[in-house]
mmCIF file of C-alpha atoms in Angstrom:
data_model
loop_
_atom_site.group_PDB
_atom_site.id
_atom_site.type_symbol
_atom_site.label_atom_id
_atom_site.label_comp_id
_atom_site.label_asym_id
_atom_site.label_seq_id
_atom_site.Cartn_x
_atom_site.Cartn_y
_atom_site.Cartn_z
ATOM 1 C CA UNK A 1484 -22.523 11.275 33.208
ATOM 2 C CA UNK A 1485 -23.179 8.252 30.701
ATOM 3 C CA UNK A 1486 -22.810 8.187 26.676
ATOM 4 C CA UNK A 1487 -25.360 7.893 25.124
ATOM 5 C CA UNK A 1488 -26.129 4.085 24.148
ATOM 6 C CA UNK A 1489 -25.190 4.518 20.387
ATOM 7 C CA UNK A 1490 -21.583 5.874 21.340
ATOM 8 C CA UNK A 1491 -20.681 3.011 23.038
ATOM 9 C CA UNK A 1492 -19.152 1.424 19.961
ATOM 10 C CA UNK A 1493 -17.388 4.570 19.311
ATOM 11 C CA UNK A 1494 -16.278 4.948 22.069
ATOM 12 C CA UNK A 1495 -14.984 1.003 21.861
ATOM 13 C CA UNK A 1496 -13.140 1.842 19.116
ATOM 14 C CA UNK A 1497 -11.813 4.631 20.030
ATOM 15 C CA UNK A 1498 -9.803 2.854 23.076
ATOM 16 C CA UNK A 1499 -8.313 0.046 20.418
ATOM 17 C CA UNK A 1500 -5.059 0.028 19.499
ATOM 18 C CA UNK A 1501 -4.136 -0.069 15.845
ATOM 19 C CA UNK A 1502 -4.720 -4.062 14.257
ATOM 20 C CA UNK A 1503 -7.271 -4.406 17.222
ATOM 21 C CA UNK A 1504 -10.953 -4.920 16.536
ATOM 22 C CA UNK A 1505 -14.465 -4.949 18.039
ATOM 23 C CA UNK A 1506 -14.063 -8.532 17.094
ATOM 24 C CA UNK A 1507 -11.345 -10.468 18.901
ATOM 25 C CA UNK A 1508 -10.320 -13.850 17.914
ATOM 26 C CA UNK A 1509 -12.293 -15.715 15.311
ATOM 27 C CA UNK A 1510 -9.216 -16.895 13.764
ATOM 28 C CA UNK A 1511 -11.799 -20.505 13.137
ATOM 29 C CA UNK A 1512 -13.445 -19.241 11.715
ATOM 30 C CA UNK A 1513 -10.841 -17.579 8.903
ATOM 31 C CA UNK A 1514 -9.182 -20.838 9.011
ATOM 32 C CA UNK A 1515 -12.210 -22.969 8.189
ATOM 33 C CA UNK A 1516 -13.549 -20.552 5.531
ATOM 34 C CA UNK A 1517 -10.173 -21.008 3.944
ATOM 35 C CA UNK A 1518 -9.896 -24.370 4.497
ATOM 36 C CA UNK A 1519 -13.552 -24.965 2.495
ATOM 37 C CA UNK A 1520 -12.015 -23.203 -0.616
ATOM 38 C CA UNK A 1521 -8.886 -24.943 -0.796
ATOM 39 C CA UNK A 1522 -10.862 -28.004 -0.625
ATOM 40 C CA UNK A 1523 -13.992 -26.947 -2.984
ATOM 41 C CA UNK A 1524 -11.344 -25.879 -5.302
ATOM 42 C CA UNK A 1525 -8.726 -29.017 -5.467
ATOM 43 C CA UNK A 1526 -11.889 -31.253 -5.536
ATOM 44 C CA UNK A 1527 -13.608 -29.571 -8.425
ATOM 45 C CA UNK A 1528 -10.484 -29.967 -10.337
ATOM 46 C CA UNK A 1529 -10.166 -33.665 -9.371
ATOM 47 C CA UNK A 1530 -13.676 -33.802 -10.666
ATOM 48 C CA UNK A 1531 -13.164 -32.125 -13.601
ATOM 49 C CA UNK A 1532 -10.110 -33.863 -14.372
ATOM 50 C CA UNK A 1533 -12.227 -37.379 -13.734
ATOM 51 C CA UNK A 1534 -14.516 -36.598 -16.078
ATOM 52 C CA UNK A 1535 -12.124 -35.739 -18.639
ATOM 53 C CA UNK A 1536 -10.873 -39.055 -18.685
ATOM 54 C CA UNK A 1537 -14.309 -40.837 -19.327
ATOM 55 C CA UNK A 1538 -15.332 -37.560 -21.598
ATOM 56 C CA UNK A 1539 -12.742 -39.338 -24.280
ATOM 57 C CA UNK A 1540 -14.146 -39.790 -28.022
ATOM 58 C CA UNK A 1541 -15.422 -43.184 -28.248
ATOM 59 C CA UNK A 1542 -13.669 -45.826 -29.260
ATOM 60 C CA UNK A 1543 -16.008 -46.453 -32.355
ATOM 61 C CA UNK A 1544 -15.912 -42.372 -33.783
ATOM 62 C CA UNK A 1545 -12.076 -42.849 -33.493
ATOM 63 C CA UNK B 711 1.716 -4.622 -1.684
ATOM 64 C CA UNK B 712 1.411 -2.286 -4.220
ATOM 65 C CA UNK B 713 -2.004 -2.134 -6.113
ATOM 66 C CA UNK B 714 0.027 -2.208 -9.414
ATOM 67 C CA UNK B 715 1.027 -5.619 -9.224
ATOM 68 C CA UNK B 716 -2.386 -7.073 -8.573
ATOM 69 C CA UNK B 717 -3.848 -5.022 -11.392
ATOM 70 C CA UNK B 718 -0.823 -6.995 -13.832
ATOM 71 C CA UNK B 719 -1.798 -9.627 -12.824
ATOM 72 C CA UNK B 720 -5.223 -9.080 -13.536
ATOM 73 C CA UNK B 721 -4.177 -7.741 -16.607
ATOM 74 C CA UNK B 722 -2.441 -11.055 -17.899
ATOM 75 C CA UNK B 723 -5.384 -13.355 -17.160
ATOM 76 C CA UNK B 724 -7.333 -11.432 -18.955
ATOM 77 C CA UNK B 725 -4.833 -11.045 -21.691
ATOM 78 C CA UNK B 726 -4.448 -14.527 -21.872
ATOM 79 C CA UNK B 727 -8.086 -15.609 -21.858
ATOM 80 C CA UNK B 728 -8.148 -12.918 -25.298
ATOM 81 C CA UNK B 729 -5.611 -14.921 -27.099
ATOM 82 C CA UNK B 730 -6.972 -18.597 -25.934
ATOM 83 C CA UNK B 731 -10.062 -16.662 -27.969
ATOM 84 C CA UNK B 732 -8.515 -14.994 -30.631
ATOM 85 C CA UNK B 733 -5.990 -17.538 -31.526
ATOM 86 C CA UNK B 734 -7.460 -21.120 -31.609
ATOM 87 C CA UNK B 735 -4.117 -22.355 -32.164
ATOM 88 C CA UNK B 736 -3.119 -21.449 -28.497
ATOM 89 C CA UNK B 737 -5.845 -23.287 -26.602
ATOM 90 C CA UNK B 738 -3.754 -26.329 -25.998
ATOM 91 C CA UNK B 739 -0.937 -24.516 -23.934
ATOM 92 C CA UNK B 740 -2.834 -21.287 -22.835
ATOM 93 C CA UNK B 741 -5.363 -22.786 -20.252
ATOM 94 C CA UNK B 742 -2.381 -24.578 -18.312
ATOM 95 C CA UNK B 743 -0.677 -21.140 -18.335
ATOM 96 C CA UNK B 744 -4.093 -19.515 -16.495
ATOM 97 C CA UNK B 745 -3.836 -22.645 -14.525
ATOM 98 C CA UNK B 746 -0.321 -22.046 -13.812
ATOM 99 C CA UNK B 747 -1.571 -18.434 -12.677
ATOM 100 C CA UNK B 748 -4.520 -19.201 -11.251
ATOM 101 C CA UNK B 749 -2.430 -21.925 -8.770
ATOM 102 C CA UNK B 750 0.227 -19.875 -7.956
ATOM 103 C CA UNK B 751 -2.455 -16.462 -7.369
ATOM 104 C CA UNK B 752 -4.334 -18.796 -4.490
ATOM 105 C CA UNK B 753 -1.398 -19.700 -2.888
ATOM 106 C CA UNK B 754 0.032 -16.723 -2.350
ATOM 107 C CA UNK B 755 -3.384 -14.709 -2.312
ATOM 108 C CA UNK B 756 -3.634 -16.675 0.656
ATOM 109 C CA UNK B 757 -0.725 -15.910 2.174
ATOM 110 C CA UNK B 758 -1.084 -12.316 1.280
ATOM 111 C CA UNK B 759 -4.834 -12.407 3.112
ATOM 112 C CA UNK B 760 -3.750 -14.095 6.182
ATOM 113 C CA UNK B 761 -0.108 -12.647 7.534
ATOM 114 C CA UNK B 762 -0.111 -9.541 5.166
ATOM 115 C CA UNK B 763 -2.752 -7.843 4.944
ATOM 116 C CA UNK B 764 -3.797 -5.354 8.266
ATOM 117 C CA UNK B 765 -6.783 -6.505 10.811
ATOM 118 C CA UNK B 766 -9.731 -4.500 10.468
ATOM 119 C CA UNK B 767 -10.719 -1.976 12.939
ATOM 120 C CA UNK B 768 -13.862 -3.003 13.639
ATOM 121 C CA UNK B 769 -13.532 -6.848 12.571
ATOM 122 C CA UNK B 770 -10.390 -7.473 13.735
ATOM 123 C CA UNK B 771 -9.142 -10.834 11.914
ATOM 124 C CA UNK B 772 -12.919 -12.415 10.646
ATOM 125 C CA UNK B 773 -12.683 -9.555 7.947
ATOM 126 C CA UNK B 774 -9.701 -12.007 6.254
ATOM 127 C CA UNK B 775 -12.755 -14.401 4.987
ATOM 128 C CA UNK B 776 -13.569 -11.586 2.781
ATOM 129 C CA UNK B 777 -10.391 -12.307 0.554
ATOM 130 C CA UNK B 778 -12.050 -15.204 -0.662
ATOM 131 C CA UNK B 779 -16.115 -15.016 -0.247
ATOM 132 C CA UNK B 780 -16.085 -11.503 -2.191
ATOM 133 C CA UNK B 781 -14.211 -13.113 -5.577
ATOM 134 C CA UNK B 782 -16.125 -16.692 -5.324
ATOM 135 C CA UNK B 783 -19.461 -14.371 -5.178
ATOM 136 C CA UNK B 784 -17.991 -12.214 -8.184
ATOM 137 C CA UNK B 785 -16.669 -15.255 -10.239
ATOM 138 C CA UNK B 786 -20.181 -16.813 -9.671
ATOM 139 C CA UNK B 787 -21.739 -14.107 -10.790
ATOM 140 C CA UNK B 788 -19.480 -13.828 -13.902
ATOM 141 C CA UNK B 789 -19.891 -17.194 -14.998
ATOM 142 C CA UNK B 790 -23.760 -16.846 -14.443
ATOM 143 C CA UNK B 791 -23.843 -13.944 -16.784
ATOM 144 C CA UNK B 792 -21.765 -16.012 -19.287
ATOM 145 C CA UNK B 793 -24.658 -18.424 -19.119
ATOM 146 C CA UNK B 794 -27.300 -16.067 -19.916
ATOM 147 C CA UNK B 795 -25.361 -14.555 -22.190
ATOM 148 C CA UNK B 796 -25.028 -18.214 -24.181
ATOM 149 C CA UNK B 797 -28.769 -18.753 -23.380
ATOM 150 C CA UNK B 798 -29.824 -15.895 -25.280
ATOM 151 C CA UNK B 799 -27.632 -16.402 -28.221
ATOM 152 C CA UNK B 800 -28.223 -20.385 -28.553
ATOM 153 C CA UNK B 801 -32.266 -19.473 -29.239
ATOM 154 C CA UNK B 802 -31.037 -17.512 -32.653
ATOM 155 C CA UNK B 803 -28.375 -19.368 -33.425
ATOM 156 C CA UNK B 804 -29.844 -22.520 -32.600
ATOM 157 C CA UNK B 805 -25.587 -23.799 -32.208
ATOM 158 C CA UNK B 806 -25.121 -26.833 -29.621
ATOM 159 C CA UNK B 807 -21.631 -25.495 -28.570
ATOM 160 C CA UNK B 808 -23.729 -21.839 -27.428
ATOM 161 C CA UNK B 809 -25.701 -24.793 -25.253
ATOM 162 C CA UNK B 810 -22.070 -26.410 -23.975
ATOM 163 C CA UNK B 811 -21.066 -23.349 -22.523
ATOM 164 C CA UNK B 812 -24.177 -22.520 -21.270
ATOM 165 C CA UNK B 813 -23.561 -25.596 -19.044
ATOM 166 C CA UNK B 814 -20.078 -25.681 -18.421
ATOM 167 C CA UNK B 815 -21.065 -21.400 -17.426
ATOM 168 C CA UNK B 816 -23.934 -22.687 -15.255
ATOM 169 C CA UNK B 817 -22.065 -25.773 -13.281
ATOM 170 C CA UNK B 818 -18.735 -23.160 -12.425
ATOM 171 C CA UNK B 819 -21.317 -20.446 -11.479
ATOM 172 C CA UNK B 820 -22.847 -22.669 -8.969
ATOM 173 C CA UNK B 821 -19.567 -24.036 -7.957
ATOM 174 C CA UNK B 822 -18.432 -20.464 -6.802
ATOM 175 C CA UNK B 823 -21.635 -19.785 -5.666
ATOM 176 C CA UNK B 824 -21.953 -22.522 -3.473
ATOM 177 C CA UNK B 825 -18.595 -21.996 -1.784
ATOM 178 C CA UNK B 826 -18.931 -17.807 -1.448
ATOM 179 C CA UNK B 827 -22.456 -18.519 0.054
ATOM 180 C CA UNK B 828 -21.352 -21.035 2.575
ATOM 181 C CA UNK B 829 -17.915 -18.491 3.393
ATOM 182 C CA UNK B 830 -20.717 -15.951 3.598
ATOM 183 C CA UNK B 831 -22.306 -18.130 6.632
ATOM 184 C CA UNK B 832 -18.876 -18.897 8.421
ATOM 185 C CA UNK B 833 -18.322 -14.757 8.305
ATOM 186 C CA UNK B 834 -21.471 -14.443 9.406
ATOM 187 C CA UNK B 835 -21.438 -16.236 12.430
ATOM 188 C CA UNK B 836 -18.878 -14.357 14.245
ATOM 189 C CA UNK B 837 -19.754 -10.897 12.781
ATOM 190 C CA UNK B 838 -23.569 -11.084 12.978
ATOM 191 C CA UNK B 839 -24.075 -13.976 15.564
ATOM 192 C CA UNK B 840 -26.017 -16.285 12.889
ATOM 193 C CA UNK B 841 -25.060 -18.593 10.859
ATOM 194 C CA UNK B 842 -27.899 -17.422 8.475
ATOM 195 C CA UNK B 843 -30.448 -14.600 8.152
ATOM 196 C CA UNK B 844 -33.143 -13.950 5.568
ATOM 197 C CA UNK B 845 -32.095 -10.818 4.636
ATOM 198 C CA UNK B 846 -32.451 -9.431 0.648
ATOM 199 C CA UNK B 847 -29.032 -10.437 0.033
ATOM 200 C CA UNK B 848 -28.934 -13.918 1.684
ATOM 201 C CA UNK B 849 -32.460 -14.688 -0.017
ATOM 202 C CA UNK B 850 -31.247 -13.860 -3.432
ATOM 203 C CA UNK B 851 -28.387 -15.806 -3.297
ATOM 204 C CA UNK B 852 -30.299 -18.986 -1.746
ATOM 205 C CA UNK B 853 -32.557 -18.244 -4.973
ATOM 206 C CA UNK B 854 -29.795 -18.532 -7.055
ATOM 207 C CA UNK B 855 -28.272 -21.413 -5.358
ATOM 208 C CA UNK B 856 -31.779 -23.270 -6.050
ATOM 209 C CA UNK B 857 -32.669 -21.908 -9.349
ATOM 210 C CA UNK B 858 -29.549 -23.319 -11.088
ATOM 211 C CA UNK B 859 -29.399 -26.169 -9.237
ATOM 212 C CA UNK B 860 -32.986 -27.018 -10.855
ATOM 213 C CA UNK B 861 -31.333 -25.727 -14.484
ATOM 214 C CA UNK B 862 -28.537 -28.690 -13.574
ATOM 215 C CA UNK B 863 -31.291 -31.172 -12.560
ATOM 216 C CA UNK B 864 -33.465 -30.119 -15.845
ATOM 217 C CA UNK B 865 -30.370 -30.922 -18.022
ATOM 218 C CA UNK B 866 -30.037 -34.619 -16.228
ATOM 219 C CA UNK B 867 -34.011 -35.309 -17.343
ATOM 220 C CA UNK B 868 -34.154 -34.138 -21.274
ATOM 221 C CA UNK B 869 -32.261 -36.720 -22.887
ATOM 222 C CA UNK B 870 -32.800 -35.247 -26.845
ATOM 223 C CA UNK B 871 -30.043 -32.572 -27.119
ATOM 224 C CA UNK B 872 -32.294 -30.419 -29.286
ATOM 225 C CA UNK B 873 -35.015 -30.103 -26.601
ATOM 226 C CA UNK B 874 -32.620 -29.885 -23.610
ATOM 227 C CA UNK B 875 -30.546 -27.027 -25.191
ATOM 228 C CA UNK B 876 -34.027 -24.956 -26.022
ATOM 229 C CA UNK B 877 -35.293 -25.696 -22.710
ATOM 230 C CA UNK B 878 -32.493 -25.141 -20.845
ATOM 231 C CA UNK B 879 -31.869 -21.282 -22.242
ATOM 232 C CA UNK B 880 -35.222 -20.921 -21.321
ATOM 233 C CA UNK B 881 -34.389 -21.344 -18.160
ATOM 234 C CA UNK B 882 -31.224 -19.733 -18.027
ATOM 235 C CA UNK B 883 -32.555 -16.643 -19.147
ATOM 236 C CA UNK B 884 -35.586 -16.645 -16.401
ATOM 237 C CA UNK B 885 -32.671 -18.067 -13.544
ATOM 238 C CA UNK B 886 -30.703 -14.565 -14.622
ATOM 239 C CA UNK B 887 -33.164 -12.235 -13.619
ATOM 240 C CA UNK B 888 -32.184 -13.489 -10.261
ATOM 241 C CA UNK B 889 -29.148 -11.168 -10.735
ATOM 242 C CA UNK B 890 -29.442 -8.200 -10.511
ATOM 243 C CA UNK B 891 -31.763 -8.579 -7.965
ATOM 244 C CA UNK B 892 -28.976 -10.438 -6.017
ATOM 245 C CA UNK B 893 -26.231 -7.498 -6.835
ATOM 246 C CA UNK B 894 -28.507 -4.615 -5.911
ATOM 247 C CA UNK B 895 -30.612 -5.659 -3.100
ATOM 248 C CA UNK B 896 -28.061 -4.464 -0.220
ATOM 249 C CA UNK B 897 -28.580 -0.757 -2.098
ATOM 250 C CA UNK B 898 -32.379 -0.855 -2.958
ATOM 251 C CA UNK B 899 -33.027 -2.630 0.982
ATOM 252 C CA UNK B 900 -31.564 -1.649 4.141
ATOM 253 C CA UNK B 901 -30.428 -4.756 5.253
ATOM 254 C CA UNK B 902 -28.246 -6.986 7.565
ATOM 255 C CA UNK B 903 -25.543 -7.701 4.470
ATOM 256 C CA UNK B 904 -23.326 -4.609 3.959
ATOM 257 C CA UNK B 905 -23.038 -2.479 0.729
ATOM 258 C CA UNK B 906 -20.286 -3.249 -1.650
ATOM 259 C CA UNK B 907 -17.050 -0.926 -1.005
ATOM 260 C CA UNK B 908 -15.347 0.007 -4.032
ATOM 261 C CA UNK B 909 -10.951 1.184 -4.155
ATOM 262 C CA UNK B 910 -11.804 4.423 -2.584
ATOM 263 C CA UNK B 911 -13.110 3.324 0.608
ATOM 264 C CA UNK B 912 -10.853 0.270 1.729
ATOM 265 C CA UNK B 913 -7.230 0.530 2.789
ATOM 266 C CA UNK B 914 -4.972 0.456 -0.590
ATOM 267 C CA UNK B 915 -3.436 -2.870 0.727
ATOM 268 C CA UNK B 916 -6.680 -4.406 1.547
ATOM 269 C CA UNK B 917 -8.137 -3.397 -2.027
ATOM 270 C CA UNK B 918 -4.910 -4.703 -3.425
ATOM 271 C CA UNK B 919 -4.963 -7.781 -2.141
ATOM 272 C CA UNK B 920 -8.382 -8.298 -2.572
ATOM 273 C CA UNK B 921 -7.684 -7.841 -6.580
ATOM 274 C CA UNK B 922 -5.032 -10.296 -6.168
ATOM 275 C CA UNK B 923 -6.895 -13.000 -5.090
ATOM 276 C CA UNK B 924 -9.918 -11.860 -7.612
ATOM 277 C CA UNK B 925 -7.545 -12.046 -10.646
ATOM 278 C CA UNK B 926 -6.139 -15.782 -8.979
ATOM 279 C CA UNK B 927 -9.819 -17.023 -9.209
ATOM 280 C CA UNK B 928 -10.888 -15.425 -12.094
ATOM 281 C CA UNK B 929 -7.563 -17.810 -13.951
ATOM 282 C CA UNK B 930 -9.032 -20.630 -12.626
ATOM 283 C CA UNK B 931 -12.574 -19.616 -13.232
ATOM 284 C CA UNK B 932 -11.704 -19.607 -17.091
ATOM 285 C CA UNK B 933 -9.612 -22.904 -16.858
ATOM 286 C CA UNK B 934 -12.856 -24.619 -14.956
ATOM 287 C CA UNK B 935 -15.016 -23.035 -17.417
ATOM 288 C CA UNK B 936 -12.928 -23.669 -20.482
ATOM 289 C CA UNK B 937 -12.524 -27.671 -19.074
ATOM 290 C CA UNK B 938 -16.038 -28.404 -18.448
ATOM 291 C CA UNK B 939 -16.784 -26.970 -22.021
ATOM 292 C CA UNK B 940 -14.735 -29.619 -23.533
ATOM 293 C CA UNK B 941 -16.447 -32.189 -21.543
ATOM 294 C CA UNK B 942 -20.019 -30.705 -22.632
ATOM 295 C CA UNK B 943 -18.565 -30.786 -25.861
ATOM 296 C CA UNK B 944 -17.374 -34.080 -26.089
ATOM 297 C CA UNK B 945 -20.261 -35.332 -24.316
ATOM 298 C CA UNK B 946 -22.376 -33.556 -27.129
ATOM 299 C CA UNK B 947 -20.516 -35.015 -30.208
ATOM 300 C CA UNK B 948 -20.958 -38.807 -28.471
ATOM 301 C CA UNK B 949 -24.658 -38.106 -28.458
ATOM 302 C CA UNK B 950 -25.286 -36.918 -31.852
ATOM 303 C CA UNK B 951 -22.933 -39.477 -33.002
ATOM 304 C CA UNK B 952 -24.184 -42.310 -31.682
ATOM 305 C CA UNK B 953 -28.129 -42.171 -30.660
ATOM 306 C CA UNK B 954 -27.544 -46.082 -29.065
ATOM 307 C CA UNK B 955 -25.287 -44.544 -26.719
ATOM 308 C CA UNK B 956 -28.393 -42.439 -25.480
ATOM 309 C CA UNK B 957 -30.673 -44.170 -22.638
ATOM 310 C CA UNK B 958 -32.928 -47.251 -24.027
ATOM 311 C CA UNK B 959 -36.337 -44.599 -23.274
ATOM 312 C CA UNK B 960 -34.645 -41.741 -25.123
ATOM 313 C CA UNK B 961 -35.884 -42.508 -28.529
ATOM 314 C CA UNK B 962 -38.000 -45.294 -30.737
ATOM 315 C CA UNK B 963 -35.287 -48.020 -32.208
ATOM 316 C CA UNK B 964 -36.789 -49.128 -35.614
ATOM 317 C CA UNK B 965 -37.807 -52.502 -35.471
ATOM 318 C CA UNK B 966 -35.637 -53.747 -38.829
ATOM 319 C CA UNK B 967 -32.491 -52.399 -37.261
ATOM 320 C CA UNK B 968 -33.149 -54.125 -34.330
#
């Protein structure tokens, strides 16, 4: 006798061991969504901090 | 982790953003405290998200992204709202430093978007099998991704202050009904992007650290927000100043002075 098709993932999950998941793997893919913040956020501060610097009063309202 | 201590945290950005605007006198040394925080939160948010907190059942160790799309999507959305906000109160007021942080609101808003959407795509490879779908959620967010692009673009063409301020709340304020379309669509459409999931329905630890990393961003949120406000600002005061400073086709130069 078969499960029904929309058991299956139950019964998937039901076999996994606990800090297992449907997913395996896809440690890329955390690494690279990671990786793009770290980066978006150091160079948006790099920016901002760039623009600071040329943001300065003029020399003639000084 | 206990949820306490990412709920202190929490607590003293947002104390500390109070006093930076209650007490004037504090702005000089209370941004590079947030920035302090907001440093130190990432760092060890990140830590906490990648060896601490438990794989999900279901998504195993792809669920980690969601330590840092869900805040960039809610610190986009914060700093949008702080633009319409701005938008709205710079057509009574009619004060250039409403139109600043309308700006500085708008350019960290897309920031955050921009990231949170494309950590969106990276999750949603793995988990969905696409990089992109153009589900209700997905679409909204593209919207918004375009819609204050073109407000940033809009600024860069009106070179009279006056005009670009007035025109630019107009726009904010249309851009924001984008919103709440975005934050509701995965309850008013049955779609591919889940529902949000509140403390009650997500491990304590996960939730915890998920608050952790929220209150690291939202630091750093109001120290992006706060610096890009003192460039609009500056930027502002050097145009109103000094009209020569403006582009030769901004603006008649009498023919005496010349």
């Amino acid at each position: 006798m078969t499960a029904p098709t929309f058991l299956i993932p139950l019964l998937w999950a039901a076999e996994l061991k606990p800090g297992e998941g449907l997913i395996v793997g896809g440690w890329e893919f955390v690494w690279a969504a990671w990786g793009v913040t770290w980066a978006a956020l150091a160079l948006y501060a790099l920016s901002l901090w760039l623009r600071r610097e040329t943001s300065e009063t003029p020399k003639e309202l000084r | 982790m206990p949820t306490w201590t990412s709920y202190v945290l929490l607590l003293a950005v947002l104390g500390l953003f109070g006093v930076h605007l209650a007490v004037p006198a504090t702005r000089a040394w209370v941004w590079k405290v947030l920035a302090v925080l907001g440093v130190g939160g990432v760092v060890s948010g990140s830590y906490l998200a990648l060896a601490v907190a438990p794989a999900d059942h279901e998504m195993g160790d792809v669920y980690r992204i969601m330590f840092a799309h869900v805040p960039e999507v809610w610190m986009a959305l914060l700093a949008l709202c702080v633009n319409f906000g701005a938008s709205v109160a710079f057509l009574f007021r009619k004060d250039l430093s409403l139109d600043a942080l309308s700006e500085a609101c708008a350019e960290v808003g897309l920031f955050f978007g921009t990231i949170g959407v494309l950590l969106g795509a990276i999750w949603g490879r793995p988990t969905w099998g696409v990089w992109w779908d153009w589900d209700p959620r997905l679409t909204t967010a593209a919207i918004m991704l375009v819609v204050y692009s073109g407000y940033l673009a809009l600024r860069k063409f009106v070179d009279d202050p006056e005009k670009r301020a007035t025109w630019s709340a107009v726009v904010g304020i249309i851009a924001a009904s984008d919103l709440p379309i975005l934050w509701f669509s995965v309850r008013w459409w049955r779609s591919l992007h889940q529902r949000q999931s509140g403390a009650g329905k997500m491990d304590p630890t996960i939730w915890s650290i998920l608050m952790w990393n929220t209150a690291a961003l939202m630091a750093l949120t109001i120290v992006f927000a706060y610096q890009r406000y003192r460039i609009a600002q500056a930027t502002r005061a050097r145009e109103v100043a000094l009209p020569s400073a403006l582009p030769p086709d901004s603006g008649d130069v009498p023919s005496e002075a010349a």
